[in-house]
Amino acid sequence: SYVLTQPPSVSVAPGKTARITCGGNNIGSKSVHWYQQKPGQAPVLVIYYDSDRPSGIPERFSGSNSGNTATLTISRVEAGDEADYYCQVWDSSSDHNVVFGGGTKLTVL
Amino acid sequence: EVQLVESGGGLVQPGRSLRLSCTASGFTFGDYAMSWVRQAPGKGLEWVGFIRSKAYGGTTEYAASVKGRFTISRDDSKSIAYLQMNSLKTEDTAVYYCTRIPVTTVNSWFDPWGQGTLVTVSS
């Protein structure tokens, strides 16, 4: 089955840039979506189709996808960005049609 | 406003059954596929399954971990999606989220998500 690998944690100072990676075999050939989940809350879509932002998501959030790595980039990080972030793809080659990464805890120092 | 509200969670003994409901509002429910995703305490997100819209046959797909035990159905007249869970195991303990699949492709995302309902399987 297809596996998505994320770093368990990323730390960044306020105002700096955070980059959260999502690794997978030839993930560049798939569409990657990203979710933000704050404690006690449901996930919220922040990036879809690798790099598109839903309405209401700040321009500080961006995404890219190439080769074996997709990346969620958060510019000018704010305290309110502290959350867990998950990447997601579809894998029709196995019973696990939908695959989530293990999640990355973003800590704002 | 598009809204999804789950209900039906609670404490259940191993081997028993439980049915969750997801009540939708703010959009034409019958036009969309719907999915369930769960999250065990302190763990990441795990896809459970989804049901296509009637226009695409209303068929279902499931994760291997729940196939044969869980069944997703829908009542478009009531704008409700269901998750019937049978032969529950302790490892099914999780918050269960209902979510919409916005586009009819195999590359879709999930948006929005309900607030979730907690299912605890314990004796």
JSON list of C-alpha atoms in Angstrom, two decimals:
[
{"chain": "A", "resi": 1, "resn": "SER", "atom": "CA", "xyz": [0.00, 0.00, 0.00]},
{"chain": "A", "resi": 2, "resn": "TYR", "atom": "CA", "xyz": [1.05, 3.57, -0.59]},
{"chain": "A", "resi": 3, "resn": "VAL", "atom": "CA", "xyz": [2.80, 5.31, 2.31]},
{"chain": "A", "resi": 4, "resn": "LEU", "atom": "CA", "xyz": [3.08, 9.03, 3.03]},
{"chain": "A", "resi": 5, "resn": "THR", "atom": "CA", "xyz": [5.88, 10.07, 5.37]},
{"chain": "A", "resi": 6, "resn": "GLN", "atom": "CA", "xyz": [5.81, 13.32, 7.34]},
{"chain": "A", "resi": 7, "resn": "PRO", "atom": "CA", "xyz": [8.24, 14.56, 10.01]},
{"chain": "A", "resi": 8, "resn": "PRO", "atom": "CA", "xyz": [6.59, 14.24, 13.44]},
{"chain": "A", "resi": 9, "resn": "SER", "atom": "CA", "xyz": [7.41, 17.81, 14.35]},
{"chain": "A", "resi": 10, "resn": "VAL", "atom": "CA", "xyz": [8.58, 21.11, 12.93]},
{"chain": "A", "resi": 11, "resn": "SER", "atom": "CA", "xyz": [9.45, 24.18, 14.98]},
{"chain": "A", "resi": 12, "resn": "VAL", "atom": "CA", "xyz": [9.68, 27.75, 13.75]},
{"chain": "A", "resi": 13, "resn": "ALA", "atom": "CA", "xyz": [9.94, 31.22, 15.22]},
{"chain": "A", "resi": 14, "resn": "PRO", "atom": "CA", "xyz": [7.16, 33.74, 14.63]},
{"chain": "A", "resi": 15, "resn": "GLY", "atom": "CA", "xyz": [7.56, 35.63, 11.37]},
{"chain": "A", "resi": 16, "resn": "LYS", "atom": "CA", "xyz": [9.74, 32.93, 9.83]},
{"chain": "A", "resi": 17, "resn": "THR", "atom": "CA", "xyz": [8.88, 30.34, 7.19]},
{"chain": "A", "resi": 18, "resn": "ALA", "atom": "CA", "xyz": [7.80, 26.80, 8.03]},
{"chain": "A", "resi": 19, "resn": "ARG", "atom": "CA", "xyz": [8.12, 23.97, 5.55]},
{"chain": "A", "resi": 20, "resn": "ILE", "atom": "CA", "xyz": [6.36, 20.68, 6.17]},
{"chain": "A", "resi": 21, "resn": "THR", "atom": "CA", "xyz": [7.22, 17.81, 3.87]},
{"chain": "A", "resi": 22, "resn": "CYS", "atom": "CA", "xyz": [5.22, 14.80, 2.75]},
{"chain": "A", "resi": 23, "resn": "GLY", "atom": "CA", "xyz": [7.21, 12.03, 1.13]},
{"chain": "A", "resi": 24, "resn": "GLY", "atom": "CA", "xyz": [5.88, 9.28, -1.09]},
{"chain": "A", "resi": 25, "resn": "ASN", "atom": "CA", "xyz": [6.98, 7.19, -4.04]},
{"chain": "A", "resi": 26, "resn": "ASN", "atom": "CA", "xyz": [6.56, 9.39, -7.12]},
{"chain": "A", "resi": 27, "resn": "ILE", "atom": "CA", "xyz": [4.14, 11.58, -5.20]},
{"chain": "A", "resi": 28, "resn": "GLY", "atom": "CA", "xyz": [4.65, 14.22, -7.89]},
{"chain": "A", "resi": 29, "resn": "SER", "atom": "CA", "xyz": [2.35, 12.19, -10.10]},
{"chain": "A", "resi": 30, "resn": "LYS", "atom": "CA", "xyz": [-0.49, 12.47, -7.58]},
{"chain": "A", "resi": 31, "resn": "SER", "atom": "CA", "xyz": [-2.63, 15.34, -6.33]},
{"chain": "A", "resi": 32, "resn": "VAL", "atom": "CA", "xyz": [-1.77, 16.23, -2.73]},
{"chain": "A", "resi": 33, "resn": "HIS", "atom": "CA", "xyz": [-4.10, 17.92, -0.28]},
{"chain": "A", "resi": 34, "resn": "TRP", "atom": "CA", "xyz": [-3.24, 19.42, 3.11]},
{"chain": "A", "resi": 35, "resn": "TYR", "atom": "CA", "xyz": [-5.27, 19.83, 6.30]},
{"chain": "A", "resi": 36, "resn": "GLN", "atom": "CA", "xyz": [-4.73, 21.83, 9.45]},
{"chain": "A", "resi": 37, "resn": "GLN", "atom": "CA", "xyz": [-6.06, 20.47, 12.74]},
{"chain": "A", "resi": 38, "resn": "LYS", "atom": "CA", "xyz": [-5.96, 22.45, 15.96]},
{"chain": "A", "resi": 39, "resn": "PRO", "atom": "CA", "xyz": [-6.44, 20.71, 19.34]},
{"chain": "A", "resi": 40, "resn": "GLY", "atom": "CA", "xyz": [-10.00, 19.57, 19.90]},
{"chain": "A", "resi": 41, "resn": "GLN", "atom": "CA", "xyz": [-11.13, 20.70, 16.47]},
{"chain": "A", "resi": 42, "resn": "ALA", "atom": "CA", "xyz": [-11.95, 19.04, 13.16]},
{"chain": "A", "resi": 43, "resn": "PRO", "atom": "CA", "xyz": [-9.46, 19.19, 10.30]},
{"chain": "A", "resi": 44, "resn": "VAL", "atom": "CA", "xyz": [-9.65, 22.15, 7.93]},
{"chain": "A", "resi": 45, "resn": "LEU", "atom": "CA", "xyz": [-8.54, 22.06, 4.31]},
{"chain": "A", "resi": 46, "resn": "VAL", "atom": "CA", "xyz": [-5.70, 24.53, 3.67]},
{"chain": "A", "resi": 47, "resn": "ILE", "atom": "CA", "xyz": [-4.32, 23.38, 0.29]},
{"chain": "A", "resi": 48, "resn": "TYR", "atom": "CA", "xyz": [-5.84, 21.23, -2.47]},
{"chain": "A", "resi": 49, "resn": "TYR", "atom": "CA", "xyz": [-4.52, 20.04, -5.82]},
{"chain": "A", "resi": 50, "resn": "ASP", "atom": "CA", "xyz": [-0.92, 20.52, -4.61]},
{"chain": "A", "resi": 51, "resn": "SER", "atom": "CA", "xyz": [-1.02, 24.31, -4.46]},
{"chain": "A", "resi": 52, "resn": "ASP", "atom": "CA", "xyz": [-4.56, 25.74, -4.60]},
{"chain": "A", "resi": 53, "resn": "ARG", "atom": "CA", "xyz": [-5.92, 27.61, -1.60]},
{"chain": "A", "resi": 54, "resn": "PRO", "atom": "CA", "xyz": [-9.57, 27.43, -0.55]},
{"chain": "A", "resi": 55, "resn": "SER", "atom": "CA", "xyz": [-11.32, 30.71, 0.03]},
{"chain": "A", "resi": 56, "resn": "GLY", "atom": "CA", "xyz": [-10.59, 32.07, 3.47]},
{"chain": "A", "resi": 57, "resn": "ILE", "atom": "CA", "xyz": [-7.13, 30.52, 3.74]},
{"chain": "A", "resi": 58, "resn": "PRO", "atom": "CA", "xyz": [-4.40, 33.18, 3.98]},
{"chain": "A", "resi": 59, "resn": "GLU", "atom": "CA", "xyz": [-1.96, 33.64, 1.10]},
{"chain": "A", "resi": 60, "resn": "ARG", "atom": "CA", "xyz": [0.78, 32.75, 3.58]},
{"chain": "A", "resi": 61, "resn": "PHE", "atom": "CA", "xyz": [-0.13, 29.11, 2.97]},
{"chain": "A", "resi": 62, "resn": "SER", "atom": "CA", "xyz": [1.27, 27.58, -0.22]},
{"chain": "A", "resi": 63, "resn": "GLY", "atom": "CA", "xyz": [2.09, 24.16, -1.56]},
{"chain": "A", "resi": 64, "resn": "SER", "atom": "CA", "xyz": [4.30, 22.42, -4.08]},
{"chain": "A", "resi": 65, "resn": "ASN", "atom": "CA", "xyz": [4.73, 18.86, -5.30]},
{"chain": "A", "resi": 66, "resn": "SER", "atom": "CA", "xyz": [7.48, 17.27, -7.34]},
{"chain": "A", "resi": 67, "resn": "GLY", "atom": "CA", "xyz": [9.35, 14.00, -7.52]},
{"chain": "A", "resi": 68, "resn": "ASN", "atom": "CA", "xyz": [9.03, 12.15, -4.24]},
{"chain": "A", "resi": 69, "resn": "THR", "atom": "CA", "xyz": [8.18, 15.11, -2.02]},
{"chain": "A", "resi": 70, "resn": "ALA", "atom": "CA", "xyz": [5.25, 17.46, -1.54]},
{"chain": "A", "resi": 71, "resn": "THR", "atom": "CA", "xyz": [5.74, 20.53, 0.64]},
{"chain": "A", "resi": 72, "resn": "LEU", "atom": "CA", "xyz": [3.41, 22.78, 2.58]},
{"chain": "A", "resi": 73, "resn": "THR", "atom": "CA", "xyz": [4.98, 26.19, 3.14]},
{"chain": "A", "resi": 74, "resn": "ILE", "atom": "CA", "xyz": [3.70, 28.66, 5.70]},
{"chain": "A", "resi": 75, "resn": "SER", "atom": "CA", "xyz": [5.23, 32.12, 5.38]},
{"chain": "A", "resi": 76, "resn": "ARG", "atom": "CA", "xyz": [5.37, 34.72, 8.14]},
{"chain": "A", "resi": 77, "resn": "VAL", "atom": "CA", "xyz": [4.27, 32.15, 10.68]},
{"chain": "A", "resi": 78, "resn": "GLU", "atom": "CA", "xyz": [1.91, 33.30, 13.42]},
{"chain": "A", "resi": 79, "resn": "ALA", "atom": "CA", "xyz": [1.13, 31.80, 16.80]},
{"chain": "A", "resi": 80, "resn": "GLY", "atom": "CA", "xyz": [-2.29, 30.82, 15.49]},
{"chain": "A", "resi": 81, "resn": "ASP", "atom": "CA", "xyz": [-0.69, 28.52, 12.91]},
{"chain": "A", "resi": 82, "resn": "GLU", "atom": "CA", "xyz": [0.39, 26.12, 15.64]},
{"chain": "A", "resi": 83, "resn": "ALA", "atom": "CA", "xyz": [-1.43, 22.89, 14.81]},
{"chain": "A", "resi": 84, "resn": "ASP", "atom": "CA", "xyz": [-1.11, 19.42, 13.35]},
{"chain": "A", "resi": 85, "resn": "TYR", "atom": "CA", "xyz": [-0.86, 19.26, 9.57]},
{"chain": "A", "resi": 86, "resn": "TYR", "atom": "CA", "xyz": [-1.75, 16.23, 7.44]},
{"chain": "A", "resi": 87, "resn": "CYS", "atom": "CA", "xyz": [-1.14, 15.50, 3.77]},
{"chain": "A", "resi": 88, "resn": "GLN", "atom": "CA", "xyz": [-3.53, 13.27, 1.81]},
{"chain": "A", "resi": 89, "resn": "VAL", "atom": "CA", "xyz": [-3.63, 11.52, -1.55]},
{"chain": "A", "resi": 90, "resn": "TRP", "atom": "CA", "xyz": [-5.78, 8.94, -3.30]},
{"chain": "A", "resi": 91, "resn": "ASP", "atom": "CA", "xyz": [-4.23, 5.58, -4.13]},
{"chain": "A", "resi": 92, "resn": "SER", "atom": "CA", "xyz": [-6.51, 3.57, -6.37]},
{"chain": "A", "resi": 93, "resn": "SER", "atom": "CA", "xyz": [-3.90, 0.82, -6.68]},
{"chain": "A", "resi": 94, "resn": "SER", "atom": "CA", "xyz": [-4.83, -0.67, -3.32]},
{"chain": "A", "resi": 95, "resn": "ASP", "atom": "CA", "xyz": [-7.74, -1.15, -0.96]},
{"chain": "A", "resi": 96, "resn": "HIS", "atom": "CA", "xyz": [-6.55, 1.94, 0.88]},
{"chain": "A", "resi": 97, "resn": "ASN", "atom": "CA", "xyz": [-8.14, 4.28, -1.59]},
{"chain": "A", "resi": 98, "resn": "VAL", "atom": "CA", "xyz": [-7.32, 7.29, 0.56]},
{"chain": "A", "resi": 99, "resn": "VAL", "atom": "CA", "xyz": [-4.02, 7.72, 2.34]},
{"chain": "A", "resi": 100, "resn": "PHE", "atom": "CA", "xyz": [-3.12, 10.28, 5.00]},
{"chain": "A", "resi": 101, "resn": "GLY", "atom": "CA", "xyz": [0.34, 11.11, 6.17]},
{"chain": "A", "resi": 102, "resn": "GLY", "atom": "CA", "xyz": [1.10, 10.55, 9.82]},
{"chain": "A", "resi": 103, "resn": "GLY", "atom": "CA", "xyz": [0.84, 14.23, 10.61]},
{"chain": "A", "resi": 104, "resn": "THR", "atom": "CA", "xyz": [3.30, 16.95, 11.60]},
{"chain": "A", "resi": 105, "resn": "LYS", "atom": "CA", "xyz": [3.02, 19.00, 14.76]},
{"chain": "A", "resi": 106, "resn": "LEU", "atom": "CA", "xyz": [3.97, 22.60, 13.99]},
{"chain": "A", "resi": 107, "resn": "THR", "atom": "CA", "xyz": [5.26, 24.42, 17.04]},
{"chain": "A", "resi": 108, "resn": "VAL", "atom": "CA", "xyz": [5.64, 28.19, 16.99]},
{"chain": "A", "resi": 109, "resn": "LEU", "atom": "CA", "xyz": [8.50, 29.07, 19.32]},
{"chain": "B", "resi": 1, "resn": "GLU", "atom": "CA", "xyz": [-23.39, 27.80, 5.16]},
{"chain": "B", "resi": 2, "resn": "VAL", "atom": "CA", "xyz": [-22.31, 24.25, 4.44]},
{"chain": "B", "resi": 3, "resn": "GLN", "atom": "CA", "xyz": [-22.54, 22.21, 7.64]},
{"chain": "B", "resi": 4, "resn": "LEU", "atom": "CA", "xyz": [-22.12, 18.58, 8.67]},
{"chain": "B", "resi": 5, "resn": "VAL", "atom": "CA", "xyz": [-23.24, 17.34, 12.07]},
{"chain": "B", "resi": 6, "resn": "GLU", "atom": "CA", "xyz": [-22.41, 13.86, 13.32]},
{"chain": "B", "resi": 7, "resn": "SER", "atom": "CA", "xyz": [-24.37, 12.03, 15.98]},
{"chain": "B", "resi": 8, "resn": "GLY", "atom": "CA", "xyz": [-24.75, 8.58, 17.45]},
{"chain": "B", "resi": 9, "resn": "GLY", "atom": "CA", "xyz": [-21.40, 8.09, 19.15]},
{"chain": "B", "resi": 10, "resn": "GLY", "atom": "CA", "xyz": [-20.99, 6.63, 22.61]},
{"chain": "B", "resi": 11, "resn": "LEU", "atom": "CA", "xyz": [-19.71, 3.73, 24.66]},
{"chain": "B", "resi": 12, "resn": "VAL", "atom": "CA", "xyz": [-20.26, 0.27, 23.23]},
{"chain": "B", "resi": 13, "resn": "GLN", "atom": "CA", "xyz": [-19.00, -3.19, 24.16]},
{"chain": "B", "resi": 14, "resn": "PRO", "atom": "CA", "xyz": [-16.71, -5.15, 21.87]},
{"chain": "B", "resi": 15, "resn": "GLY", "atom": "CA", "xyz": [-18.62, -7.22, 19.34]},
{"chain": "B", "resi": 16, "resn": "ARG", "atom": "CA", "xyz": [-21.66, -4.97, 19.44]},
{"chain": "B", "resi": 17, "resn": "SER", "atom": "CA", "xyz": [-22.98, -2.56, 16.81]},
{"chain": "B", "resi": 18, "resn": "LEU", "atom": "CA", "xyz": [-23.46, 1.17, 16.53]},
{"chain": "B", "resi": 19, "resn": "ARG", "atom": "CA", "xyz": [-24.83, 3.47, 13.84]},
{"chain": "B", "resi": 20, "resn": "LEU", "atom": "CA", "xyz": [-23.55, 6.97, 13.28]},
{"chain": "B", "resi": 21, "resn": "SER", "atom": "CA", "xyz": [-25.44, 9.66, 11.41]},
{"chain": "B", "resi": 22, "resn": "CYS", "atom": "CA", "xyz": [-24.19, 12.69, 9.51]},
{"chain": "B", "resi": 23, "resn": "THR", "atom": "CA", "xyz": [-26.79, 15.37, 8.87]},
{"chain": "B", "resi": 24, "resn": "ALA", "atom": "CA", "xyz": [-25.91, 17.82, 6.12]},
{"chain": "B", "resi": 25, "resn": "SER", "atom": "CA", "xyz": [-27.20, 21.29, 5.37]},
{"chain": "B", "resi": 26, "resn": "GLY", "atom": "CA", "xyz": [-26.36, 24.23, 3.16]},
{"chain": "B", "resi": 27, "resn": "PHE", "atom": "CA", "xyz": [-25.83, 22.28, -0.06]},
{"chain": "B", "resi": 28, "resn": "THR", "atom": "CA", "xyz": [-27.58, 19.78, -2.34]},
{"chain": "B", "resi": 29, "resn": "PHE", "atom": "CA", "xyz": [-26.63, 16.63, -0.46]},
{"chain": "B", "resi": 30, "resn": "GLY", "atom": "CA", "xyz": [-27.56, 14.22, -3.23]},
{"chain": "B", "resi": 31, "resn": "ASP", "atom": "CA", "xyz": [-25.04, 15.75, -5.62]},
{"chain": "B", "resi": 32, "resn": "TYR", "atom": "CA", "xyz": [-22.02, 14.77, -3.53]},
{"chain": "B", "resi": 33, "resn": "ALA", "atom": "CA", "xyz": [-20.10, 11.74, -2.43]},
{"chain": "B", "resi": 34, "resn": "MET", "atom": "CA", "xyz": [-19.64, 11.54, 1.32]},
{"chain": "B", "resi": 35, "resn": "SER", "atom": "CA", "xyz": [-16.90, 10.00, 3.39]},
{"chain": "B", "resi": 36, "resn": "TRP", "atom": "CA", "xyz": [-16.06, 8.98, 6.93]},
{"chain": "B", "resi": 37, "resn": "VAL", "atom": "CA", "xyz": [-12.63, 9.50, 8.48]},
{"chain": "B", "resi": 38, "resn": "ARG", "atom": "CA", "xyz": [-11.64, 8.50, 12.01]},
{"chain": "B", "resi": 39, "resn": "GLN", "atom": "CA", "xyz": [-8.97, 9.51, 14.48]},
{"chain": "B", "resi": 40, "resn": "ALA", "atom": "CA", "xyz": [-7.97, 7.31, 17.39]},
{"chain": "B", "resi": 41, "resn": "PRO", "atom": "CA", "xyz": [-7.05, 9.17, 20.59]},
{"chain": "B", "resi": 42, "resn": "GLY", "atom": "CA", "xyz": [-3.72, 10.91, 20.14]},
{"chain": "B", "resi": 43, "resn": "LYS", "atom": "CA", "xyz": [-3.26, 9.44, 16.66]},
{"chain": "B", "resi": 44, "resn": "GLY", "atom": "CA", "xyz": [-3.51, 10.60, 13.05]},
{"chain": "B", "resi": 45, "resn": "LEU", "atom": "CA", "xyz": [-6.32, 10.54, 10.53]},
{"chain": "B", "resi": 46, "resn": "GLU", "atom": "CA", "xyz": [-7.50, 7.25, 9.06]},
{"chain": "B", "resi": 47, "resn": "TRP", "atom": "CA", "xyz": [-9.86, 7.03, 6.11]},
{"chain": "B", "resi": 48, "resn": "VAL", "atom": "CA", "xyz": [-12.82, 4.68, 6.76]},
{"chain": "B", "resi": 49, "resn": "GLY", "atom": "CA", "xyz": [-14.77, 4.73, 3.51]},
{"chain": "B", "resi": 50, "resn": "PHE", "atom": "CA", "xyz": [-17.00, 6.69, 1.20]},
{"chain": "B", "resi": 51, "resn": "ILE", "atom": "CA", "xyz": [-20.26, 6.50, -0.72]},
{"chain": "B", "resi": 52, "resn": "ARG", "atom": "CA", "xyz": [-20.71, 7.91, -4.19]},
{"chain": "B", "resi": 53, "resn": "SER", "atom": "CA", "xyz": [-23.68, 9.99, -5.18]},
{"chain": "B", "resi": 54, "resn": "LYS", "atom": "CA", "xyz": [-26.65, 8.26, -6.81]},
{"chain": "B", "resi": 55, "resn": "ALA", "atom": "CA", "xyz": [-25.55, 9.75, -10.14]},
{"chain": "B", "resi": 56, "resn": "TYR", "atom": "CA", "xyz": [-22.45, 7.58, -9.86]},
{"chain": "B", "resi": 57, "resn": "GLY", "atom": "CA", "xyz": [-24.28, 4.52, -8.64]},
{"chain": "B", "resi": 58, "resn": "GLY", "atom": "CA", "xyz": [-24.27, 5.22, -4.92]},
{"chain": "B", "resi": 59, "resn": "THR", "atom": "CA", "xyz": [-21.58, 2.58, -4.52]},
{"chain": "B", "resi": 60, "resn": "THR", "atom": "CA", "xyz": [-19.18, 2.35, -1.63]},
{"chain": "B", "resi": 61, "resn": "GLU", "atom": "CA", "xyz": [-15.47, 1.81, -0.94]},
{"chain": "B", "resi": 62, "resn": "TYR", "atom": "CA", "xyz": [-13.90, 0.89, 2.39]},
{"chain": "B", "resi": 63, "resn": "ALA", "atom": "CA", "xyz": [-10.55, 0.71, 4.05]},
{"chain": "B", "resi": 64, "resn": "ALA", "atom": "CA", "xyz": [-9.27, -2.81, 4.54]},
{"chain": "B", "resi": 65, "resn": "SER", "atom": "CA", "xyz": [-9.43, -2.39, 8.33]},
{"chain": "B", "resi": 66, "resn": "VAL", "atom": "CA", "xyz": [-13.23, -2.03, 8.30]},
{"chain": "B", "resi": 67, "resn": "LYS", "atom": "CA", "xyz": [-14.30, -3.86, 5.14]},
{"chain": "B", "resi": 68, "resn": "GLY", "atom": "CA", "xyz": [-16.97, -6.45, 5.91]},
{"chain": "B", "resi": 69, "resn": "ARG", "atom": "CA", "xyz": [-17.79, -4.87, 9.29]},
{"chain": "B", "resi": 70, "resn": "PHE", "atom": "CA", "xyz": [-18.75, -1.29, 8.42]},
{"chain": "B", "resi": 71, "resn": "THR", "atom": "CA", "xyz": [-21.39, -0.13, 5.95]},
{"chain": "B", "resi": 72, "resn": "ILE", "atom": "CA", "xyz": [-21.97, 3.37, 4.64]},
{"chain": "B", "resi": 73, "resn": "SER", "atom": "CA", "xyz": [-25.39, 4.34, 3.32]},
{"chain": "B", "resi": 74, "resn": "ARG", "atom": "CA", "xyz": [-27.26, 7.51, 2.51]},
{"chain": "B", "resi": 75, "resn": "ASP", "atom": "CA", "xyz": [-30.76, 8.94, 2.56]},
{"chain": "B", "resi": 76, "resn": "ASP", "atom": "CA", "xyz": [-30.78, 11.83, 0.12]},
{"chain": "B", "resi": 77, "resn": "SER", "atom": "CA", "xyz": [-34.36, 12.76, 1.03]},
{"chain": "B", "resi": 78, "resn": "LYS", "atom": "CA", "xyz": [-33.17, 13.52, 4.57]},
{"chain": "B", "resi": 79, "resn": "SER", "atom": "CA", "xyz": [-29.64, 14.71, 3.67]},
{"chain": "B", "resi": 80, "resn": "ILE", "atom": "CA", "xyz": [-28.14, 12.11, 5.99]},
{"chain": "B", "resi": 81, "resn": "ALA", "atom": "CA", "xyz": [-25.20, 9.76, 5.59]},
{"chain": "B", "resi": 82, "resn": "TYR", "atom": "CA", "xyz": [-24.88, 6.76, 7.88]},
{"chain": "B", "resi": 83, "resn": "LEU", "atom": "CA", "xyz": [-22.04, 4.62, 9.14]},
{"chain": "B", "resi": 84, "resn": "GLN", "atom": "CA", "xyz": [-23.22, 1.25, 10.40]},
{"chain": "B", "resi": 85, "resn": "MET", "atom": "CA", "xyz": [-20.50, -0.35, 12.50]},
{"chain": "B", "resi": 86, "resn": "ASN", "atom": "CA", "xyz": [-20.79, -4.03, 13.37]},
{"chain": "B", "resi": 87, "resn": "SER", "atom": "CA", "xyz": [-18.52, -6.42, 15.26]},
{"chain": "B", "resi": 88, "resn": "LEU", "atom": "CA", "xyz": [-16.80, -3.50, 16.89]},
{"chain": "B", "resi": 89, "resn": "LYS", "atom": "CA", "xyz": [-13.29, -3.92, 18.25]},
{"chain": "B", "resi": 90, "resn": "THR", "atom": "CA", "xyz": [-11.41, -1.93, 20.86]},
{"chain": "B", "resi": 91, "resn": "GLU", "atom": "CA", "xyz": [-9.18, -0.59, 18.09]},
{"chain": "B", "resi": 92, "resn": "ASP", "atom": "CA", "xyz": [-12.22, 1.07, 16.51]},
{"chain": "B", "resi": 93, "resn": "THR", "atom": "CA", "xyz": [-12.22, 3.56, 19.38]},
{"chain": "B", "resi": 94, "resn": "ALA", "atom": "CA", "xyz": [-11.89, 6.96, 17.73]},
{"chain": "B", "resi": 95, "resn": "VAL", "atom": "CA", "xyz": [-13.52, 10.24, 16.87]},
{"chain": "B", "resi": 96, "resn": "TYR", "atom": "CA", "xyz": [-15.45, 9.68, 13.65]},
{"chain": "B", "resi": 97, "resn": "TYR", "atom": "CA", "xyz": [-15.67, 12.57, 11.22]},
{"chain": "B", "resi": 98, "resn": "CYS", "atom": "CA", "xyz": [-18.09, 12.96, 8.35]},
{"chain": "B", "resi": 99, "resn": "THR", "atom": "CA", "xyz": [-16.78, 14.89, 5.39]},
{"chain": "B", "resi": 100, "resn": "ARG", "atom": "CA", "xyz": [-17.86, 15.84, 1.88]},
{"chain": "B", "resi": 101, "resn": "ILE", "atom": "CA", "xyz": [-16.00, 14.97, -1.29]},
{"chain": "B", "resi": 102, "resn": "PRO", "atom": "CA", "xyz": [-16.36, 18.16, -3.37]},
{"chain": "B", "resi": 103, "resn": "VAL", "atom": "CA", "xyz": [-15.41, 16.85, -6.81]},
{"chain": "B", "resi": 104, "resn": "THR", "atom": "CA", "xyz": [-16.20, 13.63, -8.63]},
{"chain": "B", "resi": 105, "resn": "THR", "atom": "CA", "xyz": [-12.67, 12.52, -9.38]},
{"chain": "B", "resi": 106, "resn": "VAL", "atom": "CA", "xyz": [-10.37, 10.03, -7.76]},
{"chain": "B", "resi": 107, "resn": "ASN", "atom": "CA", "xyz": [-8.07, 12.89, -6.78]},
{"chain": "B", "resi": 108, "resn": "SER", "atom": "CA", "xyz": [-10.50, 14.81, -4.61]},
{"chain": "B", "resi": 109, "resn": "TRP", "atom": "CA", "xyz": [-10.01, 16.35, -1.21]},
{"chain": "B", "resi": 110, "resn": "PHE", "atom": "CA", "xyz": [-12.36, 16.45, 1.79]},
{"chain": "B", "resi": 111, "resn": "ASP", "atom": "CA", "xyz": [-14.19, 19.65, 2.65]},
{"chain": "B", "resi": 112, "resn": "PRO", "atom": "CA", "xyz": [-15.84, 20.52, 4.92]},
{"chain": "B", "resi": 113, "resn": "TRP", "atom": "CA", "xyz": [-15.64, 18.26, 7.98]},
{"chain": "B", "resi": 114, "resn": "GLY", "atom": "CA", "xyz": [-18.13, 17.78, 10.76]},
{"chain": "B", "resi": 115, "resn": "GLN", "atom": "CA", "xyz": [-17.17, 18.30, 14.40]},
{"chain": "B", "resi": 116, "resn": "GLY", "atom": "CA", "xyz": [-16.86, 14.56, 14.95]},
{"chain": "B", "resi": 117, "resn": "THR", "atom": "CA", "xyz": [-18.47, 12.07, 17.30]},
{"chain": "B", "resi": 118, "resn": "LEU", "atom": "CA", "xyz": [-16.56, 9.89, 19.75]},
{"chain": "B", "resi": 119, "resn": "VAL", "atom": "CA", "xyz": [-16.99, 6.14, 19.68]},
{"chain": "B", "resi": 120, "resn": "THR", "atom": "CA", "xyz": [-15.50, 4.20, 22.58]},
{"chain": "B", "resi": 121, "resn": "VAL", "atom": "CA", "xyz": [-15.37, 0.43, 22.35]},
{"chain": "B", "resi": 122, "resn": "SER", "atom": "CA", "xyz": [-14.75, -1.06, 25.76]},
{"chain": "B", "resi": 123, "resn": "SER", "atom": "CA", "xyz": [-16.10, -3.69, 28.10]}
]
